[in-house]
Amino acid sequence: MNLENLNPSQKEAVVQTDGPVMVLAGAGSGKTRTLVSRIQYLLDEKRVSPYQILAVTFSNKAAREMRERVAASSKYDLGALQITTFHAFCAKLLRIEAQYIGLSRNFTIYDSSEQKTIIKNILGKRGISQREIHPSEVQYFIEDVKNSGHYVGCPDDPLLDEVDTEDLFYDFYKEYETELHKSNAVDFGGLITGVLNLFDNFPEVLDRYQKRFKYILVDEYQDTNRSQFKLIKLLSEQTKNICVVGDEDQSIYSWRGADIRNILDFEEIFSDSKLIKLEQNYRSSKNIIEAASHVISQNTQRKGKSLWTDNDQGDSIEIIECSDDKVEAKFIADTVQGLLEDGVSGDDIAVFYRTNAQSRQIEDNLRTLRIPYRVVAGIKFYERKEIKDMLSYLRVVVNDKDSLALSRVINTPTRGLGVKTLRKIEDEAVKLNYSLWEVIEKITDNPDDFSHLKLSAKVKSSLREFVHLIQEAKVFEAERKDPSHIYEYVLHNSGYYDSLVSEKTYESQARIENLEELLSAIKQFENDYEDPSMVGFLETITLDTEVSEEELGKEVSMMTIHGSKGLEYPYVFVAGVEESLFPSFQSLEAGEDAIEEERRLFYVAMTRAMKKLFILFAQGRMLWGSVKFNGPSRFISEIPEDYYEWKFYGKNTNSNKNQSFDEFNQSSSFSDDKTYYVDSSKPVKKKSKFAEGSKIKHKLYGEGKVLSSDGIGADEKVTILFKNGAKKKFMVKFAPLERVN
């Protein structure tokens, strides 16, 4: 086997086959080439049987690519060679050994939706509503338990985190596991804990696999959780021939269970281990590599390595200070257009952002310039489910004959209006030659006339609430209230926002951020036009959303920084590098470990760039419907001045109306690393507008009396008893209420 194409460190990582080895592979250091060469070396030089090698990684794609590269240069039949993912390996093993833990070999693997169904049933049997405990909360608790390596009856292990078995959610977990077992099923986390259960309780089975797999390789080791760590530790205990390849500086998935301790403690747990560092970077210019190395050196959770490269010095990094987020998005789109005009291919350009919600303005600007783009591992902003849901609500408000939009939202969030019920109402509309909305209105006004539909009391009540919601929003539209006011009213009074809040998951939080970004989009529309209307806003986002076929070509890539790991691009833009955005507000609250993970994420973003890196921040940014002045991220101040040029771009003056951003400081005033913009306005104490006992008048429901009032200011909610006997709850800032003397 020819090892001449490897550098000395890579060569050492290939030939050091005996005993525990940890390869710290820096960004762009040829990790995959080294791994493939190591497997080939075992096969060709050490004459190890393919049957005795196990290589595990995290995605089917990575496993497939590695297997193809090994097969392309090997003279052996690789049918028995296990290059696979953790979950696929465990599924295969459990199919063979299922009887030991009470499963049959044809067990089912439940996906996320099936897991949630079981949890809903468990909560339902206990009389717990989804408002008290959302199924997603329990689901995440169960995932955390399994990521920690725990299973019911698991023996104590000092290397694993303790699980609080007194927690109420632990009772749900045990009942959940019982239900899975009765169904002859496992979930994804249970594939790994199932094998741990097997190995812990049946040493003869463990012995058999320890003897089989004499050489074990683990790719992306920094992404392993404690469960996966225990699995490979058990498998390698006899021969100790374990090689893990990873980079602690790219450990960015703690929220998915990844545990950086696995890589930091490797040498302590695997005694007599060999540490090999791959520090030569083949991807990026010296400027980028050295700047990124300075930033990551601020972290304490490191094994310590220093990347270097023989590549050219390259262009300086450009730090772009923008007066606001609109300027930031326009700068990115204009610069991308300039690169394309200079002959750069679109697929050589990438735009990164910390959260999905940030993509909206950049997408808008790229579409305006008709630049083809794709959202990698994600969905374009206006195609995201929560955005399409809320836009459908707004379309019904301005055009109640839009039956497609109405059908989408009438049971979103769930109101007990199933497919069969909706089909009945739609059939009735066809029979009477009415629109779907007209029939629903008539059902709520005169339910007795539609008794033949046999709608339940709950369905009728839900329809009434829905009709009242749309009618009130229509009142606002008729009164020419701001589109943002109508949007906030619908978002909060439809129950959509509360349903996401109750989930308490990473996914629901991302959806909330997207909905808040939609509010920002509407408010910016109001700033840009003299006479903003909801119809006008919906029209602006509908036009020019598609790129014509002749314009399609090599597309610019857009993605979150998490989605960029493992990729590389000659030209990279990193948007929104501001305090409370990157590092995120949550990390600032969570302490130094969380800040270090954010810094690793910034390091990943920087080291994706091969030729040119743009780092952007805005003096003021519209977040959650209001302008925030967060200042540049602390990570920018960690880049030495020798590696960047700092440039300032002022306001976008191409709008149809003066922006509401006149208070922005237009000078480049961030030379002091510790200087940040602070909103110094003090909150004003507000009294309840509609105190208990107040007499009021509502534009739709008439006169009534306030039964109770909760909260003050923008958060005030009132419960009102109307003269017709109806009792309703309103958010004061949205409801068309007035005091009656």
XYZ file of C-alpha atoms in Angstrom:
741
model
C 0.000 0.000 0.000
C 1.343 3.437 -0.976
C 1.346 5.952 1.885
C 3.329 8.620 0.042
C 0.276 10.836 -0.438
C -0.057 11.258 3.336
C 1.741 13.773 5.538
C 3.752 12.449 8.539
C 0.887 12.850 11.056
C -1.631 11.203 8.741
C 0.818 8.356 8.097
C 1.274 7.835 11.844
C -2.505 7.718 12.323
C -2.712 5.020 9.640
C 0.075 2.683 10.838
C -0.529 3.003 14.607
C -3.032 0.139 14.588
C -2.528 -1.479 17.998
C -3.935 -0.121 21.230
C -6.202 2.861 21.808
C -5.556 5.809 19.494
C -7.194 9.220 19.404
C -6.698 11.244 16.240
C -7.452 14.934 16.734
C -8.296 16.001 13.196
C -8.417 19.760 12.773
C -10.714 21.432 10.256
C -9.727 20.639 6.662
C -6.894 18.321 7.727
C -7.746 15.331 5.510
C -9.613 13.300 8.126
C -11.607 11.114 5.725
C -8.555 10.310 3.609
C -6.737 9.226 6.782
C -9.610 7.036 7.971
C -9.980 5.313 4.605
C -6.208 4.760 4.418
C -6.224 3.236 7.899
C -8.903 0.708 6.910
C -7.006 -0.124 3.722
C -3.808 -0.556 5.732
C -5.522 -3.004 8.092
C -6.810 -5.014 5.128
C -3.742 -4.899 2.866
C -0.747 -4.721 5.209
C -1.993 -6.225 8.483
C -4.049 -8.827 6.608
C -6.993 -8.320 8.965
C -10.217 -9.979 7.832
C -12.977 -7.510 6.819
C -15.171 -9.491 9.224
C -13.051 -8.241 12.159
C -13.251 -4.509 11.418
C -16.022 -2.203 12.629
C -16.124 1.442 11.510
C -18.985 3.613 12.757
C -20.000 7.149 11.868
C -23.139 9.291 12.159
C -24.872 9.461 8.801
C -25.742 6.913 6.150
C -24.222 9.231 3.555
C -20.848 9.396 5.342
C -20.814 5.631 5.848
C -21.680 4.998 2.194
C -18.990 7.382 0.911
C -16.347 5.848 3.162
C -17.292 2.340 2.076
C -17.156 3.305 -1.607
C -13.692 4.844 -1.192
C -12.390 1.742 0.572
C -13.931 -0.562 -2.041
C -12.446 1.448 -4.922
C -8.877 0.720 -3.823
C -9.222 -2.703 -2.225
C -8.640 -6.126 -3.722
C -10.777 -7.859 -1.096
C -14.469 -8.725 -1.074
C -15.817 -6.224 1.427
C -19.167 -7.928 1.964
C -18.405 -8.605 5.635
C -16.852 -5.185 6.341
C -18.974 -3.153 8.735
C -18.776 0.538 7.766
C -22.044 1.752 9.172
C -23.847 4.108 11.556
C -24.309 3.512 15.278
C -28.040 2.945 14.866
C -27.757 0.650 11.848
C -25.085 -1.451 13.599
C -27.218 -1.823 16.741
C -30.365 -2.623 14.742
C -28.528 -5.408 12.905
C -27.062 -6.788 16.125
C -30.439 -6.764 17.899
C -32.111 -8.584 14.993
C -29.659 -11.405 15.612
C -29.767 -11.422 19.420
C -33.313 -10.116 20.065
C -34.496 -13.140 22.063
C -32.093 -12.322 24.909
C -33.989 -9.143 25.800
C -37.484 -10.411 25.072
C -37.920 -9.186 21.508
C -38.601 -11.171 18.377
C -36.381 -10.608 15.356
C -39.129 -8.837 13.432
C -39.371 -6.003 15.974
C -40.536 -2.589 14.737
C -38.476 0.596 14.997
C -40.760 3.476 15.988
C -40.090 6.927 14.585
C -40.645 10.270 16.303
C -44.363 10.553 15.487
C -45.062 7.035 16.756
C -43.164 7.765 19.959
C -45.313 10.845 20.477
C -48.518 8.858 19.950
C -47.559 6.463 22.757
C -46.718 9.373 25.066
C -50.062 11.053 24.300
C -51.851 7.838 25.241
C -49.900 7.584 28.506
C -50.748 11.170 29.450
C -54.357 10.658 28.390
C -54.746 7.577 30.600
C -53.520 9.644 33.539
C -55.938 12.467 32.761
C -53.132 14.919 31.961
C -53.933 17.454 29.249
C -51.385 18.658 26.692
C -51.655 22.119 28.230
C -50.342 20.748 31.528
C -47.560 18.601 30.021
C -46.870 18.616 26.304
C -45.916 15.204 24.838
C -42.754 16.723 23.362
C -41.473 17.518 26.856
C -41.744 13.857 27.818
C -40.239 12.802 24.498
C -37.155 14.964 25.089
C -36.807 13.658 28.646
C -36.827 10.082 27.324
C -34.249 10.949 24.664
C -31.988 12.487 27.325
C -32.292 9.349 29.469
C -31.309 7.139 26.549
C -28.514 9.451 25.397
C -27.034 9.123 28.876
C -26.766 5.331 28.433
C -29.497 4.535 30.936
C -32.163 1.840 30.603
C -34.617 0.347 33.113
C -32.588 -1.860 35.441
C -29.279 -0.380 34.280
C -26.434 -1.032 36.765
C -24.605 1.964 38.223
C -21.736 3.122 36.048
C -19.454 5.930 37.267
C -18.809 6.945 33.645
C -22.505 7.581 32.963
C -24.601 10.477 34.193
C -27.062 9.762 36.947
C -30.742 9.808 36.058
C -33.288 11.108 38.572
C -35.527 8.073 39.003
C -37.742 10.064 41.398
C -38.762 12.495 38.642
C -42.414 12.215 37.576
C -41.237 12.030 33.966
C -39.240 8.917 34.844
C -42.555 7.168 35.593
C -43.716 8.171 32.114
C -40.451 6.792 30.719
C -40.937 3.404 32.426
C -44.532 3.161 31.203
C -43.389 4.185 27.716
C -40.780 1.394 27.693
C -43.439 -1.093 28.826
C -45.708 -0.046 25.952
C -42.842 -0.418 23.462
C -42.036 -3.884 24.762
C -45.680 -4.981 24.521
C -45.660 -3.840 20.890
C -42.381 -5.695 20.123
C -40.866 -2.336 19.221
C -37.901 -0.075 19.980
C -37.205 3.572 19.220
C -33.953 4.982 17.804
C -32.355 5.636 21.192
C -33.527 2.215 22.323
C -31.477 0.544 19.590
C -28.302 1.556 21.427
C -29.565 1.120 24.999
C -31.000 -2.234 23.908
C -27.489 -3.394 22.957
C -26.113 -1.994 26.235
C -28.788 -3.958 28.090
C -27.794 -7.072 26.136
C -24.054 -6.646 26.801
C -24.494 -5.762 30.499
C -26.714 -8.739 31.280
C -25.373 -11.420 28.931
C -21.571 -11.385 29.113
C -21.318 -14.394 26.815
C -22.914 -12.335 24.016
C -20.580 -9.417 24.688
C -17.598 -11.801 24.634
C -18.620 -13.081 21.223
C -18.668 -9.592 19.687
C -15.493 -8.527 21.453
C -13.718 -11.484 19.875
C -15.186 -10.730 16.460
C -14.360 -7.005 16.206
C -10.621 -6.809 16.752
C -10.343 -3.281 15.285
C -12.874 -0.537 15.942
C -12.869 2.915 14.323
C -15.160 5.801 15.250
C -15.569 8.841 13.007
C -16.790 12.256 14.275
C -16.064 11.118 17.825
C -16.808 14.585 19.241
C -20.470 14.020 18.329
C -20.927 10.835 20.399
C -23.224 10.763 23.417
C -22.601 8.792 26.610
C -24.647 5.846 25.359
C -22.519 5.501 22.212
C -19.367 6.023 24.256
C -20.250 3.106 26.554
C -21.042 0.894 23.554
C -17.622 1.312 21.935
C -15.877 1.026 25.308
C -17.529 -2.353 25.929
C -16.765 -3.639 22.435
C -13.075 -2.686 22.634
C -12.307 -3.932 26.145
C -10.557 -7.140 25.066
C -8.217 -6.002 22.278
C -8.072 -2.263 23.170
C -7.669 -1.654 19.422
C -9.921 1.347 19.225
C -9.236 4.399 17.077
C -11.421 7.475 17.447
C -11.178 10.432 15.086
C -12.639 13.787 15.991
C -12.106 17.441 16.812
C -13.127 18.872 20.169
C -13.083 22.323 18.548
C -15.985 21.238 16.339
C -18.171 19.793 19.104
C -21.382 21.768 18.458
C -24.221 19.315 19.072
C -24.696 19.184 22.852
C -28.392 19.945 22.295
C -28.619 16.599 20.459
C -26.886 14.734 23.284
C -23.255 14.991 22.127
C -20.893 15.031 25.109
C -17.511 16.745 24.742
C -16.254 14.809 27.789
C -15.952 11.716 25.586
C -13.085 13.320 23.693
C -11.598 15.335 26.576
C -11.403 12.291 28.886
C -10.334 9.705 26.299
C -6.730 9.418 27.508
C -7.846 9.079 31.123
C -10.372 6.329 30.387
C -8.316 4.475 27.771
C -4.953 4.162 29.512
C -1.773 3.887 27.414
C -3.558 5.586 24.522
C -1.707 7.327 21.721
C -2.651 10.914 20.790
C -2.046 11.991 17.189
C -2.830 15.503 15.944
C -3.655 16.345 12.337
C -2.878 20.046 12.286
C -2.094 20.806 8.642
C -5.073 22.429 6.955
C -5.506 21.895 3.203
C -8.689 23.951 2.801
C -8.250 27.599 3.741
C -5.877 30.516 3.336
C -3.377 31.354 6.083
C -5.340 34.456 7.027
C -8.496 32.469 7.727
C -6.776 29.582 9.528
C -4.643 31.756 11.779
C -7.558 34.064 12.651
C -9.802 31.075 13.473
C -7.034 29.553 15.602
C -6.771 32.762 17.640
C -10.521 32.690 18.296
C -10.738 29.024 19.353
C -7.681 29.374 21.602
C -9.934 31.335 23.999
C -11.690 28.071 24.931
C -10.576 26.032 27.938
C -12.320 22.767 26.947
C -9.614 21.737 24.491
C -6.939 19.102 24.010
C -4.872 21.770 22.312
C -3.716 21.849 18.717
C -2.488 24.551 16.367
C -3.698 24.494 12.783
C -1.286 25.615 10.084
C -1.252 25.578 6.309
C 1.099 25.800 3.352
C -1.616 27.654 1.419
C -1.164 31.297 0.392
C -1.713 34.121 2.866
C -4.906 35.027 0.993
C -7.245 37.991 1.263
C -7.979 39.688 4.560
C -11.200 38.764 6.298
C -13.787 41.518 5.828
C -15.732 42.552 8.914
C -18.776 44.422 7.680
C -20.473 46.759 10.149
C -23.953 47.619 8.851
C -26.272 50.326 10.070
C -29.163 47.865 10.242
C -30.197 44.374 9.208
C -31.735 45.558 5.930
C -28.361 46.963 4.893
C -26.714 43.698 5.944
C -29.026 41.641 3.728
C -28.621 44.053 0.823
C -24.826 44.024 1.167
C -24.795 40.220 0.994
C -27.047 40.110 -2.081
C -25.156 42.904 -3.880
C -21.765 41.330 -3.129
C -22.982 37.917 -4.282
C -24.221 39.510 -7.507
C -20.808 41.125 -8.001
C -19.044 37.783 -7.497
C -21.350 36.108 -10.019
C -20.699 38.886 -12.539
C -16.961 38.336 -12.029
C -17.352 34.714 -13.064
C -17.605 33.030 -9.645
C -19.948 30.033 -9.742
C -23.000 30.240 -7.486
C -22.210 26.921 -5.837
C -18.878 28.375 -4.648
C -20.755 30.867 -2.436
C -22.427 30.204 0.923
C -24.332 32.363 3.400
C -24.414 31.197 7.028
C -26.611 32.362 9.902
C -27.083 31.339 13.533
C -30.848 30.733 13.340
C -33.164 29.822 10.484
C -35.260 32.937 11.064
C -32.362 35.119 9.861
C -32.631 33.790 6.321
C -35.792 35.763 5.487
C -34.292 39.171 4.657
C -31.363 37.662 2.785
C -33.745 35.493 0.738
C -35.868 38.558 -0.049
C -32.841 40.420 -1.393
C -31.542 37.472 -3.422
C -34.990 37.050 -4.988
C -35.144 40.759 -5.816
C -31.893 40.380 -7.772
C -33.150 37.059 -9.223
C -30.155 35.181 -7.845
C -30.852 31.424 -7.629
C -30.303 30.022 -4.138
C -31.070 26.914 -2.151
C -31.556 26.437 1.572
C -29.336 23.508 2.540
C -30.830 21.025 5.035
C -33.735 23.415 5.512
C -36.744 25.049 3.907
C -37.024 28.489 2.345
C -38.525 30.995 4.755
C -41.918 31.478 3.133
C -42.258 27.726 2.575
C -41.877 26.794 6.260
C -44.984 25.228 7.752
C -45.570 27.780 10.498
C -45.133 30.675 8.038
C -47.541 29.142 5.512
C -50.020 28.494 8.337
C -50.040 32.101 9.522
C -50.091 33.499 5.989
C -53.118 31.278 5.317
C -54.879 32.821 8.321
C -54.143 36.288 6.947
C -55.340 35.323 3.476
C -58.672 34.207 4.952
C -58.962 37.565 6.753
C -58.555 39.532 3.502
C -60.329 37.001 1.244
C -62.716 34.633 2.987
C -63.436 32.883 -0.320
C -59.899 31.450 -0.286
C -61.068 27.937 0.591
C -57.588 26.459 0.214
C -56.191 28.752 2.917
C -59.293 28.195 5.049
C -58.981 24.403 4.859
C -55.345 24.668 5.963
C -56.000 26.609 9.162
C -59.488 25.672 10.306
C -58.009 22.858 12.414
C -54.586 24.414 13.023
C -53.916 24.281 15.900
C -56.121 21.273 16.585
C -59.718 22.240 17.309
C -61.334 18.822 17.020
C -62.308 19.399 13.381
C -61.137 16.207 11.727
C -60.940 15.332 8.046
C -64.406 13.733 8.038
C -66.035 16.792 9.594
C -64.339 19.124 7.135
C -65.394 16.874 4.250
C -69.043 17.099 5.398
C -68.878 20.896 5.465
C -67.141 21.063 2.068
C -69.789 18.773 0.532
C -72.500 21.017 1.984
C -70.831 24.078 0.428
C -70.793 22.384 -2.978
C -74.458 21.377 -2.634
C -75.578 24.911 -1.674
C -73.172 26.617 -4.113
C -71.587 28.583 -1.259
C -67.972 29.181 -0.385
C -66.590 27.147 2.511
C -66.500 30.264 4.700
C -70.144 31.127 3.947
C -71.285 27.669 5.039
C -69.232 27.823 8.244
C -70.722 31.242 9.061
C -74.243 29.961 8.451
C -73.616 26.892 10.625
C -72.519 29.111 13.525
C -75.430 31.573 13.013
C -78.173 28.950 12.551
C -76.912 25.536 13.706
C -80.424 24.029 13.651
C -80.594 24.482 9.868
C -77.641 22.115 9.560
C -78.674 19.429 12.035
C -78.487 16.872 9.214
C -74.685 17.221 9.294
C -74.746 15.742 12.837
C -71.972 17.985 14.116
C -71.033 17.506 17.764
C -71.388 20.274 20.335
C -67.591 20.495 20.516
C -67.304 20.980 16.745
C -69.983 23.687 16.769
C -68.225 25.482 19.615
C -64.880 25.286 17.785
C -66.438 26.655 14.603
C -67.958 29.573 16.553
C -64.583 30.442 18.103
C -62.891 30.262 14.715
C -65.524 32.445 13.020
C -65.293 35.033 15.806
C -61.507 35.099 15.430
C -61.687 35.804 11.688
C -64.556 38.288 12.055
C -62.662 40.318 14.647
C -59.569 40.349 12.436
C -61.777 41.517 9.562
C -62.952 44.425 11.728
C -59.324 45.459 12.206
C -58.693 45.173 8.478
C -61.771 47.283 7.687
C -60.574 49.917 10.161
C -57.187 49.961 8.359
C -55.313 48.831 11.462
C -51.640 48.133 10.874
C -51.007 44.707 9.320
C -48.671 43.907 12.238
C -51.562 44.493 14.667
C -53.798 42.088 12.749
C -51.031 39.506 12.539
C -50.290 39.619 16.279
C -53.990 39.393 17.057
C -54.441 36.269 14.936
C -51.188 34.676 16.100
C -52.066 34.965 19.786
C -55.859 34.566 19.715
C -55.867 31.547 17.395
C -53.942 29.528 19.983
C -51.170 28.918 17.440
C -48.460 30.704 19.427
C -49.459 29.106 22.736
C -49.461 25.628 21.193
C -45.812 26.084 20.162
C -44.813 27.538 23.527
C -46.334 24.539 25.326
C -44.180 22.088 23.345
C -40.934 23.368 24.906
C -38.731 21.774 22.246
C -35.888 23.007 20.056
C -38.126 22.625 16.997
C -41.003 24.617 18.502
C -38.574 27.353 19.618
C -37.244 27.598 16.051
C -40.820 27.889 14.761
C -41.527 30.657 17.273
C -38.414 32.509 16.084
C -39.637 32.215 12.492
C -43.064 33.603 13.442
C -41.387 36.497 15.250
C -39.306 37.125 12.136
C -42.539 37.230 10.106
C -43.702 40.001 12.460
C -40.445 41.837 11.716
C -41.090 41.402 7.987
C -44.557 42.916 8.340
C -43.278 45.851 10.400
C -40.557 46.558 7.875
C -43.199 46.486 5.140
C -45.124 49.097 7.150
C -42.000 51.250 7.341
C -41.386 51.022 3.603
C -44.850 52.003 2.326
C -46.995 55.090 2.852
C -50.313 53.265 3.153
C -49.516 49.697 4.279
C -52.298 47.116 4.144
C -52.510 43.390 4.733
C -53.450 42.872 1.086
C -50.355 44.800 0.047
C -48.074 42.775 2.302
C -49.415 39.445 1.060
C -48.946 40.640 -2.505
C -45.317 41.684 -1.993
C -44.298 38.269 -0.641
C -46.230 36.390 -3.317
C -44.734 38.151 -6.333
C -41.276 37.172 -7.581
C -40.891 34.245 -5.183
C -39.875 31.887 -7.949
C -36.801 31.985 -10.155
C -37.598 31.334 -13.803
C -36.279 28.153 -15.380
C -33.723 29.907 -17.565
C -32.241 31.583 -14.482
C -31.663 28.327 -12.631
C -28.058 27.294 -12.531
C -25.470 26.787 -9.873
C -27.228 28.084 -6.793
C -25.895 30.038 -3.829
C -26.097 27.915 -0.672
C -27.827 29.218 2.456
C -27.797 27.372 5.776
C -27.467 27.553 9.535
C -23.913 27.193 10.793
C -24.849 23.854 12.347
C -25.790 22.667 8.865
C -22.455 23.784 7.408
C -20.283 21.344 9.341
C -18.282 19.144 6.980
C -18.797 21.487 4.006
C -16.471 23.999 2.365
C -16.901 26.990 0.038
C -14.461 29.451 -1.545
C -16.645 32.417 -0.509
C -18.472 32.499 2.844
C -20.710 35.164 4.437
C -21.499 34.840 8.167
C -24.470 37.083 8.999
C -25.667 38.434 12.334
C -22.485 38.076 14.388
C -23.874 40.052 17.328
C -24.173 39.630 21.079
C -27.391 37.797 22.080
C -27.648 36.444 18.552
C -24.216 34.840 18.205
C -23.454 33.911 20.958
C -27.147 33.276 21.438
C -29.144 34.790 24.273
C -29.740 31.282 25.660
C -26.000 30.587 25.835
C -25.391 33.885 27.649
C -27.875 32.716 30.268
C -26.453 29.172 30.464
C -22.869 29.929 31.475
C -19.330 29.555 30.211
C -19.651 25.987 28.842
C -22.459 27.171 26.570
C -20.398 30.205 25.468
C -17.526 27.874 24.580
C -19.832 25.804 22.377
C -20.962 28.990 20.633
C -17.298 29.883 20.072
C -16.735 26.417 18.565
C -19.682 27.105 16.284
C -18.097 30.394 15.175
C -14.829 28.528 14.563
C -16.706 26.011 12.389
C -18.201 28.900 10.392
C -14.815 30.529 9.841
C -13.074 27.315 8.787
C -15.651 26.498 6.099
C -14.227 29.400 4.037
C -11.450 28.558 1.595
C -10.657 31.879 -0.070
C -12.714 34.811 1.232
C -14.596 35.280 4.508
C -17.122 38.051 5.234
C -18.272 38.511 8.858
C -21.284 40.822 9.211
C -23.120 42.482 12.078
C -25.771 45.201 12.315
C -25.809 48.165 14.687
C -29.563 47.712 15.026
C -31.620 44.653 14.118
C -35.364 44.121 13.979
C -35.967 41.166 16.308
C -39.369 40.014 17.533
C -41.002 43.081 16.030
C -38.763 45.718 17.627
C -35.284 47.105 16.997
C -32.516 45.699 19.228
C -29.046 47.218 19.651
C -26.879 44.284 20.636
C -23.485 45.365 19.315
C -20.844 43.158 17.684
C -20.201 39.677 19.035
C -17.372 39.181 21.512
C -15.976 36.669 19.007
C -15.150 39.484 16.569
C -12.926 41.135 19.181
C -11.012 37.845 19.501
C -9.739 38.109 15.905
C -6.388 39.966 15.837
C -6.432 43.173 13.778
C -3.740 41.869 11.414
C -6.216 39.466 9.821
C -9.153 41.696 8.894
C -10.328 44.889 7.250
C -13.229 46.637 9.008
C -15.754 48.313 6.700
C -18.932 50.252 7.385
C -22.098 50.336 5.290
C -24.860 52.869 5.975
C -28.606 52.776 5.634
C -30.434 51.554 2.566
C -31.870 54.709 0.993
C -33.863 52.951 -1.721
C -37.089 52.580 0.259
C -40.342 54.347 -0.618
C -40.575 55.973 2.786
C -38.227 57.187 5.492
C -37.280 54.241 7.653
C -38.103 54.167 11.341
C -34.407 53.592 12.033
C -33.302 57.269 12.220
C -31.916 56.743 15.721
C -29.170 54.456 14.397
C -25.675 55.677 15.041
C -24.184 56.070 11.586
C -20.566 56.261 12.675
C -18.264 53.274 12.831
C -18.009 53.378 16.583
C -17.035 49.869 17.554
C -13.272 50.311 17.847
C -13.438 49.605 21.590
C -13.876 45.854 22.021
C -16.000 46.347 25.108
C -18.310 49.007 23.674
C -21.808 47.787 22.921
C -25.072 49.494 22.110
C -27.472 49.405 25.031
C -31.163 50.258 24.991
C -31.268 52.559 28.009
C -35.001 53.253 27.985
C -36.667 52.416 31.282
C -39.957 50.526 31.444
C -42.955 52.627 32.359
C -45.321 51.219 34.951
C -48.804 50.761 33.554
C -52.133 50.323 35.280
C -54.850 47.893 34.278
C -56.938 49.406 31.489
C -60.027 47.289 32.201
C -60.224 46.543 35.926
C -62.516 43.911 37.378
C -66.129 45.151 37.353
C -65.602 47.577 34.463
C -68.419 47.921 31.947
C -67.223 47.602 28.384
C -68.452 47.434 24.809
C -67.074 45.059 22.160
C -67.628 45.852 18.479
C -68.907 42.344 17.729
C -70.394 41.071 20.989
C -71.896 44.244 22.394
C -71.916 45.276 26.053
C -70.498 43.241 28.900
C -68.797 43.269 32.271
C -65.173 42.450 33.142
C -65.152 39.405 35.420
C -61.393 39.286 35.917
C -58.222 41.009 34.760
C -54.779 39.438 34.625
C -51.501 41.223 33.841
C -50.853 44.825 32.850
C -49.813 46.721 29.758
C -49.303 44.710 26.587
C -49.834 41.440 28.464
C -53.178 42.314 30.065
C -55.891 39.699 29.569
C -59.531 40.124 30.571
C -62.431 37.733 30.960
C -65.775 39.326 30.002
C -69.362 38.211 30.519
C -71.580 39.612 27.736
C -75.280 40.353 27.973
C -76.077 37.418 25.683
C -74.518 35.067 28.268
C -71.274 34.455 26.381
C -68.077 34.487 28.452
C -64.871 35.256 26.558
C -61.209 35.979 27.251
C -59.268 38.647 25.326
C -55.798 40.137 25.132
C -56.520 43.814 25.669
C -53.994 45.083 23.135
C -55.802 43.244 20.336
C -59.482 43.300 21.308
C -61.789 46.079 19.958
C -62.918 47.097 23.462
C -63.949 50.435 24.911
C -65.014 51.507 28.395
C -68.681 52.349 29.009
C -69.344 54.982 31.679
